[in-house]
Structures are given as structure tokens and as C-alpha cells.
Tab-separated table of C-alpha atoms and ligand atoms in Angstrom:
chain	number	residue	atom	x	y	z
A	1	MET	CA	-17.196	-15.388	-0.548
A	2	SER	CA	-14.457	-15.670	-3.121
A	3	GLU	CA	-11.010	-14.360	-2.234
A	4	LYS	CA	-10.926	-10.617	-2.995
A	5	VAL	CA	-8.270	-9.556	-5.483
A	6	ASN	CA	-6.580	-6.168	-5.540
A	7	PHE	CA	-5.230	-4.011	-8.318
A	8	GLY	CA	-1.504	-4.670	-8.612
A	9	SER	CA	-0.145	-1.124	-8.701
A	10	LYS	CA	-1.061	2.470	-7.989
A	11	ILE	CA	-0.730	3.441	-11.637
A	12	GLY	CA	-2.800	0.453	-12.727
A	13	LEU	CA	-5.554	1.319	-10.289
A	14	ILE	CA	-5.692	4.917	-11.529
A	15	ALA	CA	-5.539	3.835	-15.188
A	16	ALA	CA	-8.412	1.384	-14.705
A	17	THR	CA	-10.594	3.888	-12.858
A	18	VAL	CA	-9.862	6.672	-15.355
A	19	GLY	CA	-10.595	4.152	-18.120
A	20	SER	CA	-13.978	3.546	-16.591
A	21	ALA	CA	-14.779	7.232	-16.311
A	22	VAL	CA	-13.436	8.332	-19.687
A	23	GLY	CA	-15.841	7.102	-22.312
A	24	LEU	CA	-18.313	8.180	-24.919
A	25	GLY	CA	-19.599	10.586	-22.275
A	26	ASN	CA	-16.435	12.693	-22.578
A	27	ILE	CA	-15.787	12.326	-26.252
A	28	TRP	CA	-19.146	12.995	-27.761
A	29	ARG	CA	-21.723	13.730	-25.041
A	30	PHE	CA	-19.673	16.521	-23.426
A	31	PRO	CA	-19.044	18.644	-26.564
A	32	ALA	CA	-22.698	18.232	-27.608
A	33	GLU	CA	-23.930	19.300	-24.159
A	34	ALA	CA	-21.503	22.201	-24.096
A	35	GLN	CA	-22.707	23.374	-27.505
A	36	ALA	CA	-26.364	23.094	-26.492
A	37	ASN	CA	-25.725	25.067	-23.302
A	38	GLY	CA	-23.707	28.049	-24.461
A	39	GLY	CA	-20.125	26.731	-24.621
A	40	ALA	CA	-17.966	28.308	-21.925
A	41	ALA	CA	-20.912	28.924	-19.562
A	42	PHE	CA	-21.486	25.175	-19.508
A	43	LEU	CA	-17.801	24.428	-18.997
A	44	LEU	CA	-17.654	26.763	-16.007
A	45	VAL	CA	-20.674	25.194	-14.322
A	46	TYR	CA	-19.423	21.720	-15.211
A	47	VAL	CA	-16.071	22.335	-13.517
A	48	ALA	CA	-17.890	23.643	-10.435
A	49	CYS	CA	-20.137	20.543	-10.401
A	50	VAL	CA	-17.152	18.204	-10.578
A	51	PHE	CA	-15.371	19.917	-7.673
A	52	LEU	CA	-18.355	20.550	-5.440
A	53	LEU	CA	-20.265	17.360	-6.037
A	54	GLY	CA	-18.465	14.918	-8.299
A	55	ILE	CA	-15.313	14.513	-6.210
A	56	PRO	CA	-17.082	14.188	-2.816
A	57	VAL	CA	-19.580	11.659	-4.222
A	58	MET	CA	-16.700	9.733	-5.797
A	59	VAL	CA	-14.802	9.672	-2.481
A	60	SER	CA	-17.933	8.283	-0.813
A	61	GLU	CA	-18.350	5.584	-3.460
A	62	PHE	CA	-14.714	4.612	-2.982
A	63	ALA	CA	-15.210	4.515	0.799
A	64	LEU	CA	-18.284	2.334	0.400
A	65	GLY	CA	-16.509	-0.053	-1.970
A	66	ARG	CA	-13.277	-0.435	-0.046
A	67	GLY	CA	-14.987	-0.414	3.355
A	68	GLY	CA	-17.554	-3.014	2.297
A	69	ARG	CA	-15.020	-5.060	0.272
A	70	SER	CA	-17.628	-6.651	-1.937
A	71	ASP	CA	-19.833	-6.156	-4.968
A	72	ALA	CA	-22.432	-3.366	-5.287
A	73	VAL	CA	-25.018	-5.308	-3.248
A	74	GLY	CA	-22.560	-7.042	-0.930
A	75	VAL	CA	-21.082	-3.801	0.397
A	76	TYR	CA	-24.445	-2.863	1.928
A	77	ARG	CA	-24.981	-6.398	3.194
A	78	ASN	CA	-21.554	-6.434	4.843
A	79	LEU	CA	-21.804	-2.979	6.380
A	80	SER	CA	-25.484	-2.880	7.331
A	81	PRO	CA	-26.806	-6.432	7.565
A	82	ARG	CA	-30.523	-6.833	8.231
A	83	ARG	CA	-31.305	-3.441	6.685
A	84	PRO	CA	-32.785	-2.954	3.211
A	85	TRP	CA	-30.007	-0.654	1.954
A	86	TRP	CA	-28.774	-3.403	-0.360
A	87	LEU	CA	-31.737	-2.567	-2.619
A	88	ILE	CA	-29.787	0.519	-3.705
A	89	GLY	CA	-26.983	-1.759	-4.840
A	90	ALA	CA	-29.449	-4.017	-6.640
A	91	LEU	CA	-30.832	-1.008	-8.483
A	92	ALA	CA	-27.318	0.065	-9.439
A	93	ILE	CA	-26.590	-3.378	-10.879
A	94	ILE	CA	-29.811	-3.371	-12.911
A	95	ALA	CA	-29.165	0.182	-14.130
A	96	SER	CA	-25.579	-0.524	-15.083
A	97	TYR	CA	-26.651	-3.628	-16.985
A	98	CYS	CA	-29.290	-1.635	-18.895
A	99	ILE	CA	-26.584	0.855	-19.825
A	100	LEU	CA	-24.248	-1.929	-20.872
A	101	CYS	CA	-26.858	-3.344	-23.294
A	102	PHE	CA	-27.012	-0.209	-25.444
A	103	TYR	CA	-23.475	1.063	-24.759
A	104	MET	CA	-22.149	-2.179	-26.258
A	105	VAL	CA	-24.082	-1.485	-29.458
A	106	VAL	CA	-22.525	1.979	-29.679
A	107	ALA	CA	-19.116	0.442	-29.002
A	108	GLY	CA	-19.848	-1.797	-32.014
A	109	TRP	CA	-20.384	1.293	-34.183
A	110	THR	CA	-17.009	2.667	-33.137
A	111	LEU	CA	-15.411	-0.598	-34.212
A	112	GLU	CA	-17.188	-0.440	-37.589
A	113	TYR	CA	-15.871	3.077	-38.169
A	114	LEU	CA	-12.377	2.075	-37.142
A	115	VAL	CA	-12.410	-0.829	-39.579
A	116	GLN	CA	-13.867	1.338	-42.367
A	117	SER	CA	-11.163	3.929	-41.708
A	118	VAL	CA	-8.402	1.357	-41.901
A	119	THR	CA	-9.724	-0.201	-45.109
A	120	GLY	CA	-10.480	3.232	-46.612
A	121	ALA	CA	-14.160	2.313	-47.167
A	122	LEU	CA	-15.242	5.352	-45.127
A	123	PHE	CA	-13.960	7.701	-47.806
A	124	SER	CA	-14.682	5.579	-50.868
A	125	ASP	CA	-17.682	6.248	-53.156
A	126	GLY	CA	-18.165	9.914	-52.319
A	127	SER	CA	-18.509	11.450	-48.914
A	128	ASP	CA	-22.152	11.062	-47.991
A	129	PHE	CA	-21.314	10.415	-44.371
A	130	ARG	CA	-24.920	10.751	-43.279
A	131	ALA	CA	-25.955	7.832	-45.493
A	132	LYS	CA	-22.992	5.839	-44.150
A	133	MET	CA	-24.055	6.517	-40.572
A	134	VAL	CA	-27.611	5.393	-41.288
A	135	GLU	CA	-26.238	2.199	-42.790
A	136	CYS	CA	-23.942	1.589	-39.829
A	137	VAL	CA	-26.529	2.350	-37.150
A	138	GLN	CA	-29.770	1.146	-38.679
A	139	GLY	CA	-28.586	-1.912	-40.593
A	140	SER	CA	-29.800	-5.327	-39.487
A	141	THR	CA	-26.686	-7.495	-39.755
A	142	GLY	CA	-23.621	-5.204	-39.864
A	143	PRO	CA	-24.219	-3.560	-36.478
A	144	LEU	CA	-24.910	-6.945	-34.904
A	145	VAL	CA	-21.625	-8.407	-36.110
A	146	ASN	CA	-19.753	-5.406	-34.684
A	147	THR	CA	-21.608	-5.586	-31.397
A	148	TYR	CA	-20.723	-9.280	-31.094
A	149	LEU	CA	-17.081	-8.523	-31.829
A	150	MET	CA	-17.068	-5.942	-29.043
A	151	ILE	CA	-18.790	-8.400	-26.706
A	152	GLY	CA	-16.061	-10.907	-27.593
A	153	LEU	CA	-13.330	-8.377	-26.887
A	154	ASN	CA	-14.885	-7.558	-23.518
A	155	LEU	CA	-15.145	-11.252	-22.756
A	156	VAL	CA	-11.461	-11.848	-23.441
A	157	VAL	CA	-10.375	-8.942	-21.221
A	158	LEU	CA	-12.793	-9.743	-18.411
A	159	LEU	CA	-11.938	-13.435	-18.352
A	160	GLY	CA	-8.388	-12.297	-17.623
A	161	GLY	CA	-9.642	-10.907	-14.303
A	162	VAL	CA	-8.899	-7.675	-12.492
A	163	ARG	CA	-5.105	-7.623	-12.731
A	164	LYS	CA	-4.313	-9.523	-15.893
A	165	GLY	CA	-7.367	-8.324	-17.793
A	166	ILE	CA	-8.687	-4.919	-16.729
A	167	GLU	CA	-5.522	-3.448	-15.222
A	168	ARG	CA	-3.138	-4.637	-17.901
A	169	LEU	CA	-5.381	-3.372	-20.710
A	170	SER	CA	-5.904	0.025	-19.031
A	171	ASN	CA	-2.167	0.466	-18.437
A	172	PHE	CA	-1.661	0.186	-22.148
A	173	LEU	CA	-4.742	1.967	-23.507
A	174	MET	CA	-4.959	5.028	-21.254
A	175	PRO	CA	-1.562	6.504	-22.216
A	176	LEU	CA	-2.467	5.784	-25.853
A	177	LEU	CA	-5.717	7.704	-25.429
A	178	PHE	CA	-3.918	10.770	-24.085
A	179	ILE	CA	-1.298	10.645	-26.851
A	180	LEU	CA	-4.071	10.559	-29.470
A	181	LEU	CA	-5.828	13.501	-27.825
A	182	VAL	CA	-2.639	15.577	-27.859
A	183	ILE	CA	-2.160	14.847	-31.570
A	184	PHE	CA	-5.704	16.054	-32.273
A	185	ILE	CA	-5.237	19.190	-30.196
A	186	VAL	CA	-2.142	20.159	-32.163
A	187	ALA	CA	-4.112	19.644	-35.407
A	188	ALA	CA	-7.188	21.542	-34.132
A	189	LEU	CA	-5.146	24.510	-32.958
A	190	SER	CA	-3.623	24.878	-36.394
A	191	LEU	CA	-7.061	25.227	-38.043
A	192	PRO	CA	-7.934	28.681	-39.480
A	193	ALA	CA	-10.656	29.625	-36.932
A	194	ALA	CA	-9.025	27.981	-33.917
A	195	SER	CA	-9.069	31.159	-31.839
A	196	ASP	CA	-12.819	31.740	-32.449
A	197	GLY	CA	-13.535	28.190	-31.363
A	198	LEU	CA	-11.422	28.546	-28.245
A	199	ARG	CA	-13.082	31.830	-27.358
A	200	TYR	CA	-16.507	30.240	-27.640
A	201	PHE	CA	-15.447	27.335	-25.442
A	202	LEU	CA	-13.230	29.074	-22.888
A	203	TYR	CA	-14.542	32.636	-22.289
A	204	PRO	CA	-17.722	32.393	-20.247
A	205	ASP	CA	-20.698	34.651	-20.726
A	206	PHE	CA	-22.239	34.601	-17.253
A	207	SER	CA	-25.647	35.662	-18.558
A	208	LYS	CA	-25.891	32.246	-20.214
A	209	VAL	CA	-25.781	30.398	-16.875
A	210	THR	CA	-29.410	29.317	-16.400
A	211	PRO	CA	-30.972	26.620	-14.183
A	212	LYS	CA	-31.105	24.346	-17.255
A	213	VAL	CA	-27.352	24.733	-17.755
A	214	VAL	CA	-26.766	23.787	-14.114
A	215	ILE	CA	-29.013	20.710	-14.291
A	216	ASP	CA	-27.490	19.551	-17.574
A	217	ALA	CA	-23.949	20.056	-16.248
A	218	LEU	CA	-24.771	18.083	-13.110
A	219	GLY	CA	-26.241	15.237	-15.154
A	220	GLN	CA	-23.187	15.253	-17.418
A	221	ALA	CA	-20.820	15.163	-14.427
A	222	PHE	CA	-22.574	12.111	-12.963
A	223	PHE	CA	-22.609	10.316	-16.318
A	224	SER	CA	-19.010	11.129	-17.111
A	225	LEU	CA	-17.607	10.213	-13.698
A	226	SER	CA	-19.599	6.926	-13.711
A	227	LEU	CA	-21.283	7.842	-10.423
A	228	GLY	CA	-24.279	6.056	-8.947
A	229	MET	CA	-23.978	2.880	-11.013
A	230	GLY	CA	-21.977	0.691	-8.646
A	231	ILE	CA	-18.998	0.945	-10.997
A	232	LEU	CA	-16.716	2.880	-8.666
A	233	VAL	CA	-17.922	0.901	-5.650
A	234	THR	CA	-16.904	-2.292	-7.438
A	235	TYR	CA	-13.517	-0.959	-8.562
A	236	ALA	CA	-12.777	0.455	-5.097
A	237	SER	CA	-13.417	-2.961	-3.576
A	238	TYR	CA	-10.214	-3.939	-5.424
A	239	TYR	CA	-8.226	-1.012	-3.953
A	240	PRO	CA	-5.558	-1.990	-1.428
A	241	ALA	CA	-5.807	-0.634	2.131
A	242	SER	CA	-2.967	1.816	1.449
A	243	THR	CA	-4.727	3.657	-1.403
A	244	ARG	CA	-5.482	7.282	-0.543
A	245	LEU	CA	-9.099	7.621	-1.558
A	246	THR	CA	-9.324	11.422	-1.693
A	247	ARG	CA	-6.199	11.748	-3.765
A	248	THR	CA	-7.400	9.008	-6.112
A	249	ALA	CA	-10.815	10.651	-6.551
A	250	VAL	CA	-9.198	14.024	-7.301
A	251	THR	CA	-6.778	12.474	-9.803
A	252	VAL	CA	-9.468	10.461	-11.581
A	253	SER	CA	-11.916	13.379	-11.723
A	254	LEU	CA	-9.292	15.811	-12.974
A	255	LEU	CA	-8.136	13.434	-15.697
A	256	ASP	CA	-11.722	12.758	-16.718
A	257	MET	CA	-12.386	16.488	-16.873
A	258	LEU	CA	-9.153	17.019	-18.775
A	259	VAL	CA	-10.310	14.628	-21.495
A	260	ALA	CA	-13.644	16.464	-21.774
A	261	VAL	CA	-11.875	19.842	-21.975
A	262	MET	CA	-9.408	18.485	-24.541
A	263	MET	CA	-12.345	17.314	-26.645
A	264	GLY	CA	-13.844	20.812	-26.448
A	265	ILE	CA	-10.523	22.282	-27.560
A	266	ILE	CA	-10.590	19.868	-30.496
A	267	ILE	CA	-14.253	20.135	-31.541
A	268	PHE	CA	-14.988	23.872	-31.284
A	269	PRO	CA	-12.108	25.090	-33.474
A	270	ALA	CA	-13.178	22.457	-36.021
A	271	ILE	CA	-16.804	23.608	-35.946
A	272	MET	CA	-15.846	27.265	-36.331
A	273	SER	CA	-13.332	26.556	-39.064
A	274	PHE	CA	-15.709	24.548	-41.230
A	275	GLY	CA	-18.866	26.557	-40.535
A	276	LEU	CA	-20.854	23.603	-39.246
A	277	SER	CA	-24.389	24.033	-37.946
A	278	ASP	CA	-25.766	23.180	-34.510
A	279	GLU	CA	-27.437	19.993	-35.748
A	280	SER	CA	-24.042	18.698	-36.753
A	281	LEU	CA	-23.372	18.106	-33.066
A	282	GLU	CA	-26.534	16.272	-32.165
A	283	GLY	CA	-26.521	12.622	-31.169
A	284	ALA	CA	-24.319	10.310	-33.154
A	285	THR	CA	-23.972	12.917	-35.915
A	286	LEU	CA	-21.009	14.636	-34.273
A	287	VAL	CA	-18.688	11.673	-34.364
A	288	PHE	CA	-20.009	9.775	-37.349
A	289	VAL	CA	-20.869	12.566	-39.795
A	290	THR	CA	-19.385	15.885	-38.727
A	291	LEU	CA	-15.908	14.710	-37.846
A	292	PRO	CA	-15.427	12.581	-40.996
A	293	GLU	CA	-16.482	15.709	-42.950
A	294	VAL	CA	-13.861	17.708	-41.071
A	295	PHE	CA	-11.192	15.063	-41.753
A	296	ASN	CA	-12.123	15.180	-45.426
A	297	HIS	CA	-11.097	18.841	-45.485
A	298	MET	CA	-7.704	18.059	-43.976
A	299	PRO	CA	-4.616	16.500	-45.534
A	300	ALA	CA	-4.529	12.693	-45.054
A	301	PRO	CA	-8.199	12.219	-44.019
A	302	GLN	CA	-7.829	8.477	-43.683
A	303	LEU	CA	-5.047	8.798	-41.138
A	304	TRP	CA	-7.103	11.210	-39.000
A	305	ALA	CA	-10.094	8.919	-39.176
A	306	ILE	CA	-8.041	5.911	-38.071
A	307	LEU	CA	-6.596	7.836	-35.118
A	308	PHE	CA	-9.949	9.268	-34.063
A	309	PHE	CA	-11.966	6.056	-34.230
A	310	LEU	CA	-9.188	4.237	-32.433
A	311	LEU	CA	-9.495	6.851	-29.690
A	312	LEU	CA	-13.261	6.423	-29.583
A	313	MET	CA	-13.092	2.638	-29.485
A	314	VAL	CA	-10.478	2.659	-26.708
A	315	ALA	CA	-12.662	4.996	-24.651
A	316	ALA	CA	-15.712	2.796	-25.229
A	317	LEU	CA	-13.893	-0.466	-24.459
A	318	THR	CA	-12.403	0.590	-21.116
A	319	SER	CA	-15.854	1.833	-20.084
A	320	THR	CA	-17.797	-1.265	-21.139
A	321	ILE	CA	-15.446	-3.521	-19.182
A	322	SER	CA	-15.985	-1.435	-16.048
A	323	ILE	CA	-19.757	-1.454	-16.438
A	324	ALA	CA	-19.736	-5.226	-16.999
A	325	GLU	CA	-17.479	-5.744	-13.971
A	326	VAL	CA	-20.351	-4.588	-11.711
A	327	THR	CA	-22.445	-7.622	-12.648
A	328	ILE	CA	-19.470	-9.987	-12.751
A	329	ALA	CA	-18.434	-8.983	-9.220
A	330	PHE	CA	-22.018	-9.532	-8.085
A	331	PHE	CA	-22.073	-13.072	-9.480
A	332	GLN	CA	-18.643	-13.806	-8.029
A	333	ASP	CA	-19.289	-12.444	-4.553
A	334	ARG	CA	-23.019	-13.025	-4.009
A	335	CYS	CA	-23.540	-16.197	-6.018
A	336	ARG	CA	-20.066	-17.594	-5.282
A	337	MET	CA	-19.327	-18.251	-8.923
A	338	SER	CA	-15.822	-18.681	-10.294
A	339	ARG	CA	-14.424	-15.781	-12.346
A	340	VAL	CA	-14.986	-17.669	-15.587
A	341	LYS	CA	-18.558	-18.650	-14.791
A	342	ALA	CA	-19.442	-15.180	-13.479
A	343	THR	CA	-17.995	-13.543	-16.601
A	344	LEU	CA	-19.890	-15.861	-18.931
A	345	PHE	CA	-23.129	-15.369	-16.989
A	346	ALA	CA	-22.755	-11.598	-17.191
A	347	ILE	CA	-21.593	-11.288	-20.775
A	348	LEU	CA	-23.462	-13.978	-22.719
A	349	PRO	CA	-26.986	-12.559	-22.149
A	350	LEU	CA	-25.738	-9.424	-23.865
A	351	LEU	CA	-25.805	-11.425	-27.084
A	352	ILE	CA	-29.595	-11.301	-26.775
A	353	PHE	CA	-30.184	-7.936	-25.095
A	354	SER	CA	-27.760	-5.947	-27.220
A	355	THR	CA	-29.173	-7.629	-30.318
A	356	LEU	CA	-32.643	-6.413	-29.362
A	357	CYS	CA	-31.302	-2.904	-28.723
A	358	SER	CA	-29.568	-2.815	-32.069
A	359	LEU	CA	-32.518	-4.270	-33.999
A	360	SER	CA	-34.838	-1.713	-32.407
A	361	LEU	CA	-33.033	0.926	-34.463
A	362	THR	CA	-33.828	-0.667	-37.831
A	363	PRO	CA	-36.385	1.426	-39.761
A	364	ASP	CA	-39.285	-1.070	-39.658
A	365	SER	CA	-38.647	-2.311	-36.124
A	366	THR	CA	-41.514	-3.022	-33.756
A	367	LEU	CA	-39.194	-3.151	-30.749
A	368	THR	CA	-40.558	0.071	-29.322
A	369	ILE	CA	-41.947	1.128	-25.972
A	370	GLY	CA	-44.410	4.030	-25.971
A	371	GLY	CA	-43.245	5.138	-29.410
A	372	ARG	CA	-39.536	5.099	-28.474
A	373	THR	CA	-37.109	2.457	-29.642
A	374	LEU	CA	-35.919	-0.040	-27.053
A	375	PHE	CA	-32.448	1.491	-27.445
A	376	ASP	CA	-33.717	4.988	-26.651
A	377	THR	CA	-35.898	3.804	-23.801
A	378	LEU	CA	-33.017	2.036	-22.077
A	379	ASP	CA	-30.753	5.032	-22.623
A	380	THR	CA	-33.286	7.538	-21.314
A	381	VAL	CA	-34.556	5.535	-18.355
A	382	ALA	CA	-31.144	4.300	-17.213
A	383	THR	CA	-29.186	7.528	-17.542
A	384	ASN	CA	-31.898	10.040	-16.665
A	385	VAL	CA	-33.822	8.172	-13.998
A	386	LEU	CA	-32.004	5.122	-12.630
A	387	LEU	CA	-28.580	6.788	-12.498
A	388	PRO	CA	-29.744	9.745	-10.352
A	389	ILE	CA	-31.841	7.428	-8.145
A	390	GLY	CA	-28.796	5.168	-7.638
A	391	ALA	CA	-26.598	8.140	-6.791
A	392	LEU	CA	-29.222	9.589	-4.448
A	393	GLY	CA	-29.581	6.270	-2.634
A	394	MET	CA	-25.809	5.930	-2.280
A	395	CYS	CA	-25.510	9.450	-0.832
A	396	LEU	CA	-28.380	8.860	1.602
A	397	TYR	CA	-26.706	5.680	2.765
A	398	MET	CA	-23.249	7.215	3.143
A	399	GLY	CA	-24.667	10.362	4.753
A	400	TRP	CA	-27.235	8.870	7.077
A	401	GLY	CA	-27.372	5.071	7.027
A	402	ALA	CA	-23.776	3.834	7.085
A	403	PRO	CA	-21.818	3.182	10.293
A	404	SER	CA	-20.563	6.626	11.349
A	405	SER	CA	-16.937	5.505	11.348
A	406	LEU	CA	-16.979	4.267	7.733
A	407	LEU	CA	-16.259	7.513	5.908
A	408	ARG	CA	-13.702	8.625	8.511
A	409	ASN	CA	-11.830	5.330	8.570
A	410	GLN	CA	-11.742	5.070	4.803
A	411	ILE	CA	-10.731	8.664	4.088
A	412	THR	CA	-8.008	8.615	6.753
A	413	ASN	CA	-6.913	5.022	6.090
A	414	ASP	CA	-7.902	3.998	9.618
A	415	GLY	CA	-6.551	7.141	11.203
A	416	SER	CA	-3.100	7.066	9.647
A	417	LEU	CA	-3.759	10.129	7.445
A	418	HIS	CA	-4.856	13.538	8.561
A	419	SER	CA	-7.609	14.759	6.287
A	420	TRP	CA	-9.366	18.119	6.266
A	421	VAL	CA	-11.770	16.915	3.566
A	422	LEU	CA	-13.713	14.725	5.979
A	423	ARG	CA	-15.986	17.494	7.189
A	424	PRO	CA	-16.815	19.095	3.810
A	425	VAL	CA	-17.359	15.670	2.213
A	426	GLY	CA	-19.700	14.755	5.083
A	427	VAL	CA	-21.733	17.958	4.681
A	428	ILE	CA	-21.961	17.573	0.909
A	429	ILE	CA	-23.000	13.922	1.079
A	430	ARG	CA	-25.597	14.516	3.776
A	431	TRP	CA	-27.214	17.693	2.582
A	432	ILE	CA	-26.072	19.206	-0.665
A	433	ALA	CA	-25.728	16.181	-2.955
A	434	PRO	CA	-29.145	14.650	-2.121
A	435	VAL	CA	-30.929	17.956	-2.736
A	436	LEU	CA	-29.166	18.610	-6.030
A	437	ILE	CA	-29.624	15.046	-7.293
A	438	ALA	CA	-33.319	15.195	-6.359
A	439	LEU	CA	-33.476	18.365	-8.434
A	440	ILE	CA	-32.010	16.543	-11.456
A	441	LEU	CA	-34.621	13.818	-10.998
A	442	VAL	CA	-37.535	16.220	-10.785
A	443	SER	CA	-36.319	18.061	-13.850
A	444	GLN	CA	-36.099	14.769	-15.765
A	445	PHE	CA	-39.692	13.955	-14.917
A	446	VAL	CA	-40.809	17.429	-15.983
A	447	LYS	CA	-38.943	16.969	-19.294
A	448	PHE	CA	-40.548	13.548	-19.763
B	1	PFF	N1	-18.320	7.256	-17.640
B	1	PFF	C1	-18.315	6.576	-18.879
B	1	PFF	C2	-18.698	7.544	-19.980
B	1	PFF	O1	-18.705	8.736	-19.739
B	1	PFF	O2	-18.950	7.149	-21.103
B	1	PFF	C3	-19.095	5.289	-18.860
B	1	PFF	C4	-20.461	5.380	-18.273
B	1	PFF	C5	-20.692	5.029	-16.986
B	1	PFF	C6	-21.497	5.840	-18.990
B	1	PFF	C7	-21.925	5.151	-16.421
B	1	PFF	C8	-22.753	5.933	-18.447
B	1	PFF	C9	-22.939	5.621	-17.163
B	1	PFF	F1	-24.146	5.778	-16.632
């Protein structure tokens, strides 16, 4: 096995892990889910899901990664040789790669919008943002070029390795992301209907809490915290022995939640102030149509667009590198490849798979499965089915299959820390998380 590297500093390790968690899931999926599920009611349940389930599952993933000191498959092989638990890791790698294929295409769109904002093309020839989005998403060459540029950017960072690539980039981009968010919050709070928007988002109406809201909030928490995909296992395998796993999980989850809440504080005042309809939040429309329309009503629209699409691209980039790292670590550790070879083997096939995903969105495409585009199929199957199965498998392993000392030794850093969280985390991982995740899965099949 290749020599295992570590993150170089505590801040770098947090920045990289937060960078993985904070992505398109926070910036556009969260506000859309919150809107579809009654605003503040959703936020309340979401916060509860993160504390009750998200943090304990994250601690367990960290324990698995640092205890097993390998890639998503290798951790199971190292900790429980001769048992088939490694299949859970294999599933996580496949699922994360499926996600990477379409996520990279979306990352390409964010780049296109950033470039169009900088050049001013976004606001030239009228403001039919819907037509512009169709062109950007459903075109046959433009989206491909942008996807390839994003693949290239990922390649450059990932070739740099864990410390000089991932950590260095995250140390720079994460503070930038928070600065941009603060700028947007100040602007959103000065909009005319800011208080109506905040009321909708922050004052819960308990009668709106239904089973659907709970299931959607749970699904959102897993997506947003990057759980069940081998991502956190892989990153934690780079954590030094001195890292306090519980504290790290709490910090990462709180920062991830903070970004989602900040986005709510930005989006809902904007929606209320400009009288936008519910459809304006659906899918890609929120970021590519609704927000440019909002910017167009503000002084200096081009500046706002540049700042926002920079924010979106940063969030997408730090997430794609973490998703790709799962496969790279697998090639490095399992197949004993060098960093360079492993990175090329993981990234280059994306040139084909992401191309297919992108082309499946063109109007006359035949790249469909059961009437859905390849892009949609990968998105739906990976996030709604494979992600919960991966998370369920990981919880079953950590709760029932792993050596009994693993969680204790990892949470207490081999007994040097006293930790009261051991017992509640154990109970949640054994009993509560598997039941709730199974519930998400069943509900997905019913929806299907
Ligand atoms: N957590 C990131 C996001 O919210 O966008 C990246 C991500 C990881 C997305 C895992 C989806 C996923 F299944």
C-alpha cells in the first residue's frame, strides 16, 4: 500500500472537509427543498436531522476512515478481512462516481455563467434568462467545453495531492466563500420585503411538519453532509491521530448548516421582494433564471452576478474534488498506483461519461433510460437510492459489524480523551439511523 499522507494542519483539514460538504446541495438544493416544504418548518426539521443523525453518522464515517486508514473499500478490508463488508465500500465508490459524472456537468454550467457574468454577455441582448439557461444547459458544444474545463481544473488540483492540491485550494476558497455569502446577506437584508422573507424562513408553523417534510429533510441532510458516499471516509483516512473526530464533525456540520441557512436568508427576502412564483425555485431555474432576474433589479447587476457565480463555482469545485478523491484513493491504495496514474485513471473517463450526461440533455437526444435522460437517471438513482443504501450499509457495519473497540478508540483517540458522546452515537448508529435511512429508501421506491 502506498504511504498514507495526512492533511498538514487543523484548519486545512476542516477547510477541506467543509469544502466537500458545502456544494450545490447547500446553495440551490436547500432553498428549493425549503420552499417546497413550507420554509421554516423544513428548516426546523433539517436542523434536528443534522444534530440527531447527521453528526453521529459523520463521526462514524470519520472513525471508519481514520481507523481503517485506507480508501473506501480498503477500510473494510483492513478492519474486517475475510468478510464481505467491503462491498459497501465498493457501492460507495460506484455511487460517488455516478454523482461525479453529472455533478461535473453542472459545475461546467456554473463556469459558463461566471464567464458570461465577467464578459457581460449574461445581461446583453435583453434579459430572457430562461432562453439563456436552455442554451447553456441543452446546447451540444458549449456545455461540453465548460465541463472539460472543469475536469481540467479538477485534474490540476488533484494531481497536486492531498496537501498541495486539495488542502491548499480549500484554505484559500473556503474563506472566500464565506466572505461572498456575507456580502449577499447584507444586500438581501436591505431589500424591501426582507422581513417577510425572513419570517417565512425562520418562524416555523408546526402544522406544516408532515412525514414528507421529515423524509425530505433527512435526504437533504445526507446529501449536503456528503454522507454515505465514501467521501468522508476517504478524507478522514488523511486525518492525523491527534484530530478530535467529534469536534471536527460538529464543526463541519455546523458550518455546512450555516451556509444553507445563509442561503435561505439570501433567497427568501429576494423572492418576497420581487414577487417570484414557486416555479422560479425549481431545479436549475433558481440559480440560472431567478437570481439573474433579481440581480437585474438591483444596482450593478453584473457585479452581483460575478460574485454569485464565483460563489457557486467555488462550492462546486471543492465538492467535485472530494467526490473524485474517493476513486483516486481507491486506485492508489487498492491498485497500488502512483498519485499521478490514479488521478488520470479516475479523471480521464469523465471526459466520456460526463459528455454522455451532458449530451443526454440536448433536445433530440436518444441517451435516455426508461424515458428519463441519462443525466436525470444518474442523479435520481445515485442520490435517492445508492446514497441511502451506502449510508445504511456504513451504519450497519459501524453499529454491528466493526470491531467493538473501533468507535471507542477513534472517538477517544485511543483513550486519551473522555467522551460522553460515545454512548449516544453508538445507540444512534445501531438503531435509529438504520431505521430512518430505511424509511428514506422505502419512500423513494414509493415515489418511483
Ligand atoms: N455535499 C456536497 C453538496 O451538497 O453539493 C457534494 C455532494 C456529495 C453531493 C455527495 C452529493 C452527494 F451525494
